[in-house]
CSV table of C-alpha atoms in Angstrom, one decimal:
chain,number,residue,atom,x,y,z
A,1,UNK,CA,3.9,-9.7,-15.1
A,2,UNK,CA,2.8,-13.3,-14.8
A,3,UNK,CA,0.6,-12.1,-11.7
A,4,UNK,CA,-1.6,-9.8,-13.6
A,5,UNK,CA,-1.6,-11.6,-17.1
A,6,UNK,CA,-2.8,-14.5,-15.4
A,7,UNK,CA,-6.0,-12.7,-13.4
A,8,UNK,CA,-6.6,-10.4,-16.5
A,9,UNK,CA,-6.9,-13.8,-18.9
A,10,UNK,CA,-9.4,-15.1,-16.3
A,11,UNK,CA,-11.0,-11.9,-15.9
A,12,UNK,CA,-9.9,-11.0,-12.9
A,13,UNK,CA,-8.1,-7.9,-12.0
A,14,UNK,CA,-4.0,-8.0,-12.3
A,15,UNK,CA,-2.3,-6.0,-9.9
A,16,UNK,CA,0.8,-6.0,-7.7
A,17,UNK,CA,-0.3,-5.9,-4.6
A,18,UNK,CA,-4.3,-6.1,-4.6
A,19,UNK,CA,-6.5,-9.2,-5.1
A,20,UNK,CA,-5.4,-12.2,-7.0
A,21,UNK,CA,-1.9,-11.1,-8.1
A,22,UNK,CA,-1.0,-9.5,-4.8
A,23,UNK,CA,-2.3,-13.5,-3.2
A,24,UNK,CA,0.8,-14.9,-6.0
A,25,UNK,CA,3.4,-12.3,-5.0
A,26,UNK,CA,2.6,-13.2,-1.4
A,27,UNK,CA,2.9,-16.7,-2.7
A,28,UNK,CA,5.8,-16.4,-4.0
A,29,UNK,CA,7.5,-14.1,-1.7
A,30,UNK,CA,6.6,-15.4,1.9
A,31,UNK,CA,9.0,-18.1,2.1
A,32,UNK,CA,11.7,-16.2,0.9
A,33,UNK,CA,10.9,-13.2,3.5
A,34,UNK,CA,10.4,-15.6,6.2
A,35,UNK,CA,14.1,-17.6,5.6
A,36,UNK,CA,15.4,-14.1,5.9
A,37,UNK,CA,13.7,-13.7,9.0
A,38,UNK,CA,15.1,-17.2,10.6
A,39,UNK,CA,18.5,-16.0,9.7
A,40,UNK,CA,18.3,-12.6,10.6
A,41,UNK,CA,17.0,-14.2,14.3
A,42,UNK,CA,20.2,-16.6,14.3
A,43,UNK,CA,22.6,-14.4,13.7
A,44,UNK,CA,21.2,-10.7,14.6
A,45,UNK,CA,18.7,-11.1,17.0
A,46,UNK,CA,18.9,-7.4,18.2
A,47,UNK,CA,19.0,-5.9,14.6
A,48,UNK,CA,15.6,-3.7,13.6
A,49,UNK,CA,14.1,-5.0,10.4
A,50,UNK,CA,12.4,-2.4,8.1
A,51,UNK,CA,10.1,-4.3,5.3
A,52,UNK,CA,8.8,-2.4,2.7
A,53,UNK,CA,8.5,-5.9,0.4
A,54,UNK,CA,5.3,-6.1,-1.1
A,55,UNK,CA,2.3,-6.9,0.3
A,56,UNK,CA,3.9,-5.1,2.7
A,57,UNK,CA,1.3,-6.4,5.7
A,58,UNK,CA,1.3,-9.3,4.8
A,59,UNK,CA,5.4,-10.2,5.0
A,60,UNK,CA,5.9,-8.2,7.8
A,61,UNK,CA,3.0,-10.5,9.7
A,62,UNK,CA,4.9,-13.3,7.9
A,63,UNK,CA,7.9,-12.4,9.2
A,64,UNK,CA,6.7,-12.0,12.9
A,65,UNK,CA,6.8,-15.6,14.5
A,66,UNK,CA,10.5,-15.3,14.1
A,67,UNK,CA,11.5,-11.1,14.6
A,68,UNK,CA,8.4,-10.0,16.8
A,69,UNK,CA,8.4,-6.2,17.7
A,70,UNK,CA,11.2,-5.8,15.3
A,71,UNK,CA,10.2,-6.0,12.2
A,72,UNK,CA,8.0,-3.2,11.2
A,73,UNK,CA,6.1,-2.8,7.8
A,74,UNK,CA,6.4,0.4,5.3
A,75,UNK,CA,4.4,2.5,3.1
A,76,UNK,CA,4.5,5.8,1.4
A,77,UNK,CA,0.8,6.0,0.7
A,78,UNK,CA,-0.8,6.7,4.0
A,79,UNK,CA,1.9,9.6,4.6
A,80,UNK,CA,1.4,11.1,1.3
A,81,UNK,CA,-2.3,11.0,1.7
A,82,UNK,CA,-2.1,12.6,4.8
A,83,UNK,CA,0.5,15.1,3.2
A,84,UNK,CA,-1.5,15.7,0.5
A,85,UNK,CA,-4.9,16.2,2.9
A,86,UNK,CA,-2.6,18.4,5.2
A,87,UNK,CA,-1.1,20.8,2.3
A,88,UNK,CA,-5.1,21.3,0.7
A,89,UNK,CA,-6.1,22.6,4.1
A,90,UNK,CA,-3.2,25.3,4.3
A,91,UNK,CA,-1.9,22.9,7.5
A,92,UNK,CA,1.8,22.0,7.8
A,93,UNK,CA,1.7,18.2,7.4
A,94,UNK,CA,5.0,17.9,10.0
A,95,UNK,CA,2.5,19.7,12.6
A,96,UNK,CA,-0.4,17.0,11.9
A,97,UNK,CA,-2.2,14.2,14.0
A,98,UNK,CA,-3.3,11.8,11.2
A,99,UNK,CA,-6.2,9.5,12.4
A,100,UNK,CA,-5.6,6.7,9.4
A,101,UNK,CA,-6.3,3.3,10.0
A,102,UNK,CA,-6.9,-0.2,8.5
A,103,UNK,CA,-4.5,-2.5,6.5
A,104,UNK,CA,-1.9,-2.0,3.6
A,105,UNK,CA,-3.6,-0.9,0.9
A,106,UNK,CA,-6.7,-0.5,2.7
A,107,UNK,CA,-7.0,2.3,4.8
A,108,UNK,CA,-8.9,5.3,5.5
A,109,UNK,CA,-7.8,8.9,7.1
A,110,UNK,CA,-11.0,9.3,9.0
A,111,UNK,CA,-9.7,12.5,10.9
A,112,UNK,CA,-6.8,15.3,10.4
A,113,UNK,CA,-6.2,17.1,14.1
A,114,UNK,CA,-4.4,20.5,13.8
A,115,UNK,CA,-4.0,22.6,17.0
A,116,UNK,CA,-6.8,20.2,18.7
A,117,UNK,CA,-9.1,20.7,15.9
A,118,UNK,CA,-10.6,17.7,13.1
A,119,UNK,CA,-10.3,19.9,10.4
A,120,UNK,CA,-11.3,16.9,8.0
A,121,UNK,CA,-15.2,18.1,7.6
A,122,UNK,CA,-13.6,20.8,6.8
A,123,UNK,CA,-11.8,19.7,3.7
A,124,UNK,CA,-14.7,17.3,2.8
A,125,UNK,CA,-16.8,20.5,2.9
A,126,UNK,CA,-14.8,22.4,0.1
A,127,UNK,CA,-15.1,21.3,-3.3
A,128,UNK,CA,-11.8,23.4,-3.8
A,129,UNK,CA,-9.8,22.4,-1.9
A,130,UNK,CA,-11.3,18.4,-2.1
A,131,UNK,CA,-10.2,18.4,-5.7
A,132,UNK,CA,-6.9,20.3,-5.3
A,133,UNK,CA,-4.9,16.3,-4.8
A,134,UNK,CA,-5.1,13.4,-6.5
A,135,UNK,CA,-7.9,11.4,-4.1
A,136,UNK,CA,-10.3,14.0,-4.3
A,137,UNK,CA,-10.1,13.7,-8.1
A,138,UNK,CA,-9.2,10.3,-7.8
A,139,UNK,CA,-12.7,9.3,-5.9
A,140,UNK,CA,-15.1,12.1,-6.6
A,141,UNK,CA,-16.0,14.8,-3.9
A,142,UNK,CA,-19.9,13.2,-3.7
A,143,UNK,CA,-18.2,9.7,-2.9
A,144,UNK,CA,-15.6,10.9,-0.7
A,145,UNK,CA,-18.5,13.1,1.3
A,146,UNK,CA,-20.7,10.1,1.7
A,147,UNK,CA,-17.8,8.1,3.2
A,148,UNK,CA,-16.9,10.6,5.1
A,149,UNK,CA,-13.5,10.1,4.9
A,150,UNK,CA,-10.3,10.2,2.5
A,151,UNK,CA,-9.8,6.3,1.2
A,152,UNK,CA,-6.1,5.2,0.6
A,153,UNK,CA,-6.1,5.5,-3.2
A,154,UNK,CA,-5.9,1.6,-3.6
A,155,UNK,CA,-9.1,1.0,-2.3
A,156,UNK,CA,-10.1,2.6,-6.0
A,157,UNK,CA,-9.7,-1.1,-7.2
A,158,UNK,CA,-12.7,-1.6,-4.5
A,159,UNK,CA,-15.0,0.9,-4.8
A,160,UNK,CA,-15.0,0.9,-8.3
A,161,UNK,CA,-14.1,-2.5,-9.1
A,162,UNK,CA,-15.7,-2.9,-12.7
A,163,UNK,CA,-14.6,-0.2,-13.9
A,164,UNK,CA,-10.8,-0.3,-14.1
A,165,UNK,CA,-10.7,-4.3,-14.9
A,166,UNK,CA,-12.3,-2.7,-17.8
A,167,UNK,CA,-9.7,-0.1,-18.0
A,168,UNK,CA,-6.8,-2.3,-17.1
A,169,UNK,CA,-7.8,-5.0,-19.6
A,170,UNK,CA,-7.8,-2.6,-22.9
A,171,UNK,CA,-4.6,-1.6,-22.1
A,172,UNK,CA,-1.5,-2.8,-24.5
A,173,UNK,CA,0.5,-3.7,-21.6
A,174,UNK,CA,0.2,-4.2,-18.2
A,175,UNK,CA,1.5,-2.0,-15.4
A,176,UNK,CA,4.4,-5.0,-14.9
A,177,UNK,CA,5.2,-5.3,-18.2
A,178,UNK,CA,5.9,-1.4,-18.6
A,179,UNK,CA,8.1,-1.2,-16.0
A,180,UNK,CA,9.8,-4.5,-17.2
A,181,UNK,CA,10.7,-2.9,-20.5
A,182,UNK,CA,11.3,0.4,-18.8
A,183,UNK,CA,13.9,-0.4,-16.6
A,184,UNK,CA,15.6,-2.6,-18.8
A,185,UNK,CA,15.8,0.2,-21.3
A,186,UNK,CA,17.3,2.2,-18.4
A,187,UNK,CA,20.1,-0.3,-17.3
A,188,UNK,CA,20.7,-0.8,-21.0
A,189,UNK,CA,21.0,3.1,-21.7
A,190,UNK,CA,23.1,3.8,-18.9
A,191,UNK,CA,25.7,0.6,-19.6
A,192,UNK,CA,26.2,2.7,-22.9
A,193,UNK,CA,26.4,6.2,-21.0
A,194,UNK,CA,27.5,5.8,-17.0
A,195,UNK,CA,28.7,9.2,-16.9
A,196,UNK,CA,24.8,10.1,-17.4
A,197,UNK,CA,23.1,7.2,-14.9
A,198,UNK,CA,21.8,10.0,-12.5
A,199,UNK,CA,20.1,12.1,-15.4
A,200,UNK,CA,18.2,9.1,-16.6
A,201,UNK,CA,17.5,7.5,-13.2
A,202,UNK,CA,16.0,10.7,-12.7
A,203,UNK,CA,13.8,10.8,-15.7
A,204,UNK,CA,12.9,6.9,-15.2
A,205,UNK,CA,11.9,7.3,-11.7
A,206,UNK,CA,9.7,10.5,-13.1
A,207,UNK,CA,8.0,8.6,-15.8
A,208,UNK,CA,7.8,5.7,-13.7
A,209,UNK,CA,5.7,8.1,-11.1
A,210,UNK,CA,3.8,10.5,-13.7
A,211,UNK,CA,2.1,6.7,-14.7
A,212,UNK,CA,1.4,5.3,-11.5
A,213,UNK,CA,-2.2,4.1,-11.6
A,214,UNK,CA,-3.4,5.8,-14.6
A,215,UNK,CA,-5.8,3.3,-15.6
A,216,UNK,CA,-7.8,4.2,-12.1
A,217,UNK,CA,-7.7,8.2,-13.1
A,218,UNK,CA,-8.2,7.5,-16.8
A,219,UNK,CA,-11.7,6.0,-14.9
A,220,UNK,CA,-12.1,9.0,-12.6
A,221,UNK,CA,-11.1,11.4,-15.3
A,222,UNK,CA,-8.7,12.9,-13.0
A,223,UNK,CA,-6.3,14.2,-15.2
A,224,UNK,CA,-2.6,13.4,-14.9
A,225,UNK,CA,-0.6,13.5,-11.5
A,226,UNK,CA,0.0,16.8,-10.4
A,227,UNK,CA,3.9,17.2,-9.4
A,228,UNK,CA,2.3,18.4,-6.1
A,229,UNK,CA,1.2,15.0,-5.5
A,230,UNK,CA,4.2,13.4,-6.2
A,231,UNK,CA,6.3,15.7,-4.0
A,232,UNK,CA,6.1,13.9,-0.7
A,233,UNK,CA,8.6,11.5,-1.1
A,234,UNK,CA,8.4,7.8,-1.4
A,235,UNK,CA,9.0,4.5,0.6
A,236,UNK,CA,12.7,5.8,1.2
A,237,UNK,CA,11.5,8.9,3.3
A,238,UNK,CA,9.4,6.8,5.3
A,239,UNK,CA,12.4,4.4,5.9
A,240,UNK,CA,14.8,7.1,7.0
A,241,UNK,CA,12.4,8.7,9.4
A,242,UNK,CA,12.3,5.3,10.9
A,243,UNK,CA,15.7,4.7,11.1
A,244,UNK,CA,16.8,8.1,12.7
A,245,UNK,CA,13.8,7.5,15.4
A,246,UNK,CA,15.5,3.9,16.4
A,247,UNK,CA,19.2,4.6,15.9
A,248,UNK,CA,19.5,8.1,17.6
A,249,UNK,CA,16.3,8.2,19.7
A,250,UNK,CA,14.1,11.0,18.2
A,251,UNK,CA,11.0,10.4,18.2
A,252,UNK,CA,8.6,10.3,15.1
A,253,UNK,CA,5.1,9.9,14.2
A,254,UNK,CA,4.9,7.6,11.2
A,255,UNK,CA,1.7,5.7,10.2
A,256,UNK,CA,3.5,1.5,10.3
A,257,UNK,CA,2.6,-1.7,10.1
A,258,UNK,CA,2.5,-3.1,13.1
A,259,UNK,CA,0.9,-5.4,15.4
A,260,UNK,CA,-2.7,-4.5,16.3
A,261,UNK,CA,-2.4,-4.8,20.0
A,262,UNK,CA,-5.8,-4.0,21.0
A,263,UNK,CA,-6.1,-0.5,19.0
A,264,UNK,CA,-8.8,-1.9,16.4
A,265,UNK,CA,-11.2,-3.5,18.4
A,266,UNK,CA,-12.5,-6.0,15.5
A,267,UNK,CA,-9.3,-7.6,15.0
A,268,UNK,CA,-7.0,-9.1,17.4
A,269,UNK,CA,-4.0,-8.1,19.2
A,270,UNK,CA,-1.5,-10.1,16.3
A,271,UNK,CA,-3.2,-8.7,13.2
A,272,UNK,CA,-0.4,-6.4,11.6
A,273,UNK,CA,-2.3,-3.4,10.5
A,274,UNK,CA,-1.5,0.0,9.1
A,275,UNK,CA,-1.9,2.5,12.1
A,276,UNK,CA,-0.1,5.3,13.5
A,277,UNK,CA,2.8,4.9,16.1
A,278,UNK,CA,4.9,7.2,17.9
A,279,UNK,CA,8.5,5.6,17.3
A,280,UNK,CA,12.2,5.9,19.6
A,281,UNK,CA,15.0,3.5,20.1
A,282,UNK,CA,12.3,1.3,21.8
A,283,UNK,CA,10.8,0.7,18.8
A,284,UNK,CA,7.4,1.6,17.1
A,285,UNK,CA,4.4,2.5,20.0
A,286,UNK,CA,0.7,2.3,18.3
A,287,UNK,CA,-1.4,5.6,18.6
A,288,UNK,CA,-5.0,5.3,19.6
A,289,UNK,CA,-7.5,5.9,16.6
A,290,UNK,CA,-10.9,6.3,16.6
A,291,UNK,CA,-12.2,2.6,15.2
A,292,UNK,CA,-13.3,1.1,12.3
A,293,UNK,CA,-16.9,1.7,10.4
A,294,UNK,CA,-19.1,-1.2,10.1
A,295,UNK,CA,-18.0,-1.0,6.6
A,296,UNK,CA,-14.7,-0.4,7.2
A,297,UNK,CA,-14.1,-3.1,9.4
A,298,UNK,CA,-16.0,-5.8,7.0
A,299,UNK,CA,-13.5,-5.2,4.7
A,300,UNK,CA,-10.8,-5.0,6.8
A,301,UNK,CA,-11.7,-8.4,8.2
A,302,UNK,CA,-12.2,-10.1,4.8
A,303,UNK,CA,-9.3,-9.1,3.8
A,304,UNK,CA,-7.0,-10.1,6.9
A,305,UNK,CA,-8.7,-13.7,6.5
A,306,UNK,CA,-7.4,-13.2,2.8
A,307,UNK,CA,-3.6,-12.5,4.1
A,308,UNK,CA,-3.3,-15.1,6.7
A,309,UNK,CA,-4.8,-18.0,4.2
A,310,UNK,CA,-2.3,-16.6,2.1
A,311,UNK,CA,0.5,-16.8,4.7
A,312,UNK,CA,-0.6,-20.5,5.9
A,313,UNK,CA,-0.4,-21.6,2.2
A,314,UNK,CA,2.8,-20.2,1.9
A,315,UNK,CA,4.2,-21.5,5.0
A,316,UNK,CA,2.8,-25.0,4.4
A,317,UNK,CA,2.6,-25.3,0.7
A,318,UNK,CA,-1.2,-26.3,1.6
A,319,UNK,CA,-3.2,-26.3,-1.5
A,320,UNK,CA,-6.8,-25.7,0.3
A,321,UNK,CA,-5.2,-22.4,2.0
A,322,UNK,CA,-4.5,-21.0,-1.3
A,323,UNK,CA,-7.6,-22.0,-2.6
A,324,UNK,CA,-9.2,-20.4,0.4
A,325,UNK,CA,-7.3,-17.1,0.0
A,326,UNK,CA,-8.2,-16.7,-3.3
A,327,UNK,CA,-11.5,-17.3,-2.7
A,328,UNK,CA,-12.2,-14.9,-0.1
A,329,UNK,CA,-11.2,-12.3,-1.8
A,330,UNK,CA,-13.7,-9.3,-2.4
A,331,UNK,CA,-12.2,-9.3,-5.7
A,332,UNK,CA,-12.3,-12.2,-7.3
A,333,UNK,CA,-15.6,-13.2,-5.7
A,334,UNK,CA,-16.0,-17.4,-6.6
A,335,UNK,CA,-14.9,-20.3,-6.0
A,336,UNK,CA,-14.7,-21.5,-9.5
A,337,UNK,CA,-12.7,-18.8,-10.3
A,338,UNK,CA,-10.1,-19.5,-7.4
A,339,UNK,CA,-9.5,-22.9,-8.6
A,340,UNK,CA,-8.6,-21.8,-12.0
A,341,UNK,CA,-6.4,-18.4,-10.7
A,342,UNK,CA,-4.8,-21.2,-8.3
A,343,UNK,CA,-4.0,-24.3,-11.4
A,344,UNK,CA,-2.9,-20.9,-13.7
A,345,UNK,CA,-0.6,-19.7,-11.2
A,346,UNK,CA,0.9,-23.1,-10.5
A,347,UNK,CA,1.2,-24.4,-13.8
C-alpha cells in the first residue's frame, strides 16, 4: 500500500509490480530473497527453487549468483494469454507452440503454431474472435493489429500510460489497500466460522479475481472479466506443472524465467527473461523464439537496466543505484522525480 500511495502522491503510477512501486517491492524484497538463496545453497544445494515472489524476474535474477540453473521464475500471465489466444481460435491450448517473449510483465506472444501453422494473423484478422478475451478488449483490435501481436496485459500501464494514472488516482482506494481490508475481513470471518473457511476462501479468491486490473478496463471499456478468462488457473498451475516435469521426469512446455542464454539476441546470456522452455528432471531448456521488434527490444532493454539497478541497490544499499533505477524507468520519466519517489520511499 505504501508502494502505490507513495508514486500516486507524487504523481506517478502505484502498482505492485510495475514502475516505481514494483522498484520498492524489489527494494524491499531482494535482500530477503537472496538470504534465502545463501541458505538454501548451504544447506540444499541440489534442491530446485520455484520463485513466483514479485517482481518475479527480477528475484529470480537476484537469486541467481547463489542457486544458478536452479532457481526458475513463475507467472500465470503468459500461459493464460496464450490459453486465452488458443481457446478464441478453436485450438487446444495443451496442443500449442506459444512464441512469447520478453520480461515479466513485459512480453509479447508474437506467434501461436498449431499443427505447423502461425495461426496468430489469423486471430488478429477477426474482430470476433480478437474481442472474445480480455486482451483483445483489453487493448483494442486497431492497436493490437498495428502491433501485430497480443501484449502481456501489463504492458496496458505502457501503452496507455496517462490514462490509468488517471484512472488509478480517482479511485477511493488502491489496488493494495483493497486487498488489505479484504483479506483481513476474510481471516476475521473465518476465525468466527472455521467450519465455512473453504466457502469464503472461495468467494475471496473470486472477488479478488473478478477486480483484478479494473482500472485498466474501466480505460478500455472492456467490460468486467469474463469467467472464461479467469478459467486458466493461476500461479499454482504453473508451479505444479513445473514440479511434476523435475520430480518425475515428464516433460512440459511452460513459458519461465530463466536465463537468456543467447535466445534474445539484444540481451545477454545472464538476463533472466520470460521465454518458453521445454522442462524434465534436468531442469528448464529455453525454446528458440523468433526475436525482439526494434520496439520491443527498446523496451525490453530499458527496463532490464531498470531491474539490475534495482538489484545492485538492493545488494549494496547504494543510494545512486536506486536513484538510477528509478530514473530509467519509462514510467516515471525524470530525474527530479526519482529523487523525491527515492527520499518518500526511505523516509
Amino acid at each position: 500500500t505504501v508502494d502505490e500511495r507513495v508514486a500516486l502522491d507524487l504523481g506517478v503510477l502505484g502498482q505492485e509490480t510495475v514502475g516505481a512501486g514494483g522498484i520498492a517491492y524489489g527494494l524491499r524484497t531482494i535482500p530477503v530473497a537472496a538470504a534465502i538463496a545463501q541458505r538454501i545453497a548451504a544447506l540444499a544445494p541440489e534442491a530446485w527453487v520455484i520463485n513466483f515472489t514479485n517482481p518475479a524476474g527480477m528475484v529470480t535474477e537476484a537469486m541467481i549468483p547463489y542457486l544458478g540453473d536452479r532457481v526458475i521464475g513463475i507467472c500465470d500471465s503468459p500461459s493464460g494469454l496464450g490459453r486465452r489466444a488458443a481457446l478464441a481460435l478453436g485450438v487446444d491450448p495443451a496442443t500449442a507452440f506459444y512464441d512469447y517473449a520478453g520480461l515479466n510483465h513485459l512480453g509479447w506472444l508474437r506467434g501461436l503454431r498449431s499443427g505447423g501453422v502461425d495461426r496468430l494473423p489469423e486471430l488478429l484478422t477477426s474482430t470476433e474472435e480478437l474481442t472474445s478475451f480480455e486482451e483483445g478488449r483489453l487493448f483494442g483490435v486497431d492497436w493490437l493489429r498495428s502491433l501485430g501481436s497480443i501484449p502481456n496485459e501489463y504492458l496496458h500501464y505502457y501503452y496507455f500510460a496517462r490514462e490509468t494514472l488517471a484512472a488509478v488516482q480517482a479511485v477511493r482506494q488502491t489496488r493494495g489497500t483493497f486487498l488489505l481490508e479484504q483479506q483481513s475481513a476474510f481471516y476475521a470471518e473465518t476465525t468466527q466460522h472455521p467450519d465455512q473457511a473453504l466457502e469464503l476462501w472461495q468467494k475471496t479468491r473470486a472477488e479478488r479475481e473478478s477486480t483484478y486490473m479494473v482500472e485498466s478496463r474501466e480505460v478500455a471499456d472492456a467490460g468486467e472479466r469474463d469467467e472464461r478468462d479467469m478459467a486458466a488457473g493461476g500461479y499454482e498451475q504453473v508451479a505444479l506443472s513445473l514440479m511434476r516435469a523435475i520430480a518425475h521426469n515428464e516433460r512440459a512446455s511452460l513459458i519461465l524465467n530463466v536465463r537468456n542464454r543467447g535466445i534474445l539476441h539484444h540481451l545477454d546470456d545472464d538476463a533472466v527473461v520470460e521465454i518458453p522452455c521445454t522442462v524434465d528432471a534436468n531442469g528448464a531448456l529455453p525454446l528458440a523464439v523468433s526475436q525482439l521488434t526494434d520496439h520491443q527490444a527498446g523496451l525490453v532493454t530499458a527496463v532490464k537496466a531498470v531491474e539490475r539497478s534495482t538489484i545492485e541497490a538492493a545488494t549494496t544499499a547504494s543510494r545512486s543505484a536506486a536513484l538510477r533505477a528509478f530514473a530509467w524507468h519509462p514510467l516515471v520519466g525524470s530525474v527530479t522525480a526519482a529523487g523525491h519517489l527515492l527520499d518518500a520511499y526511505t523516509t
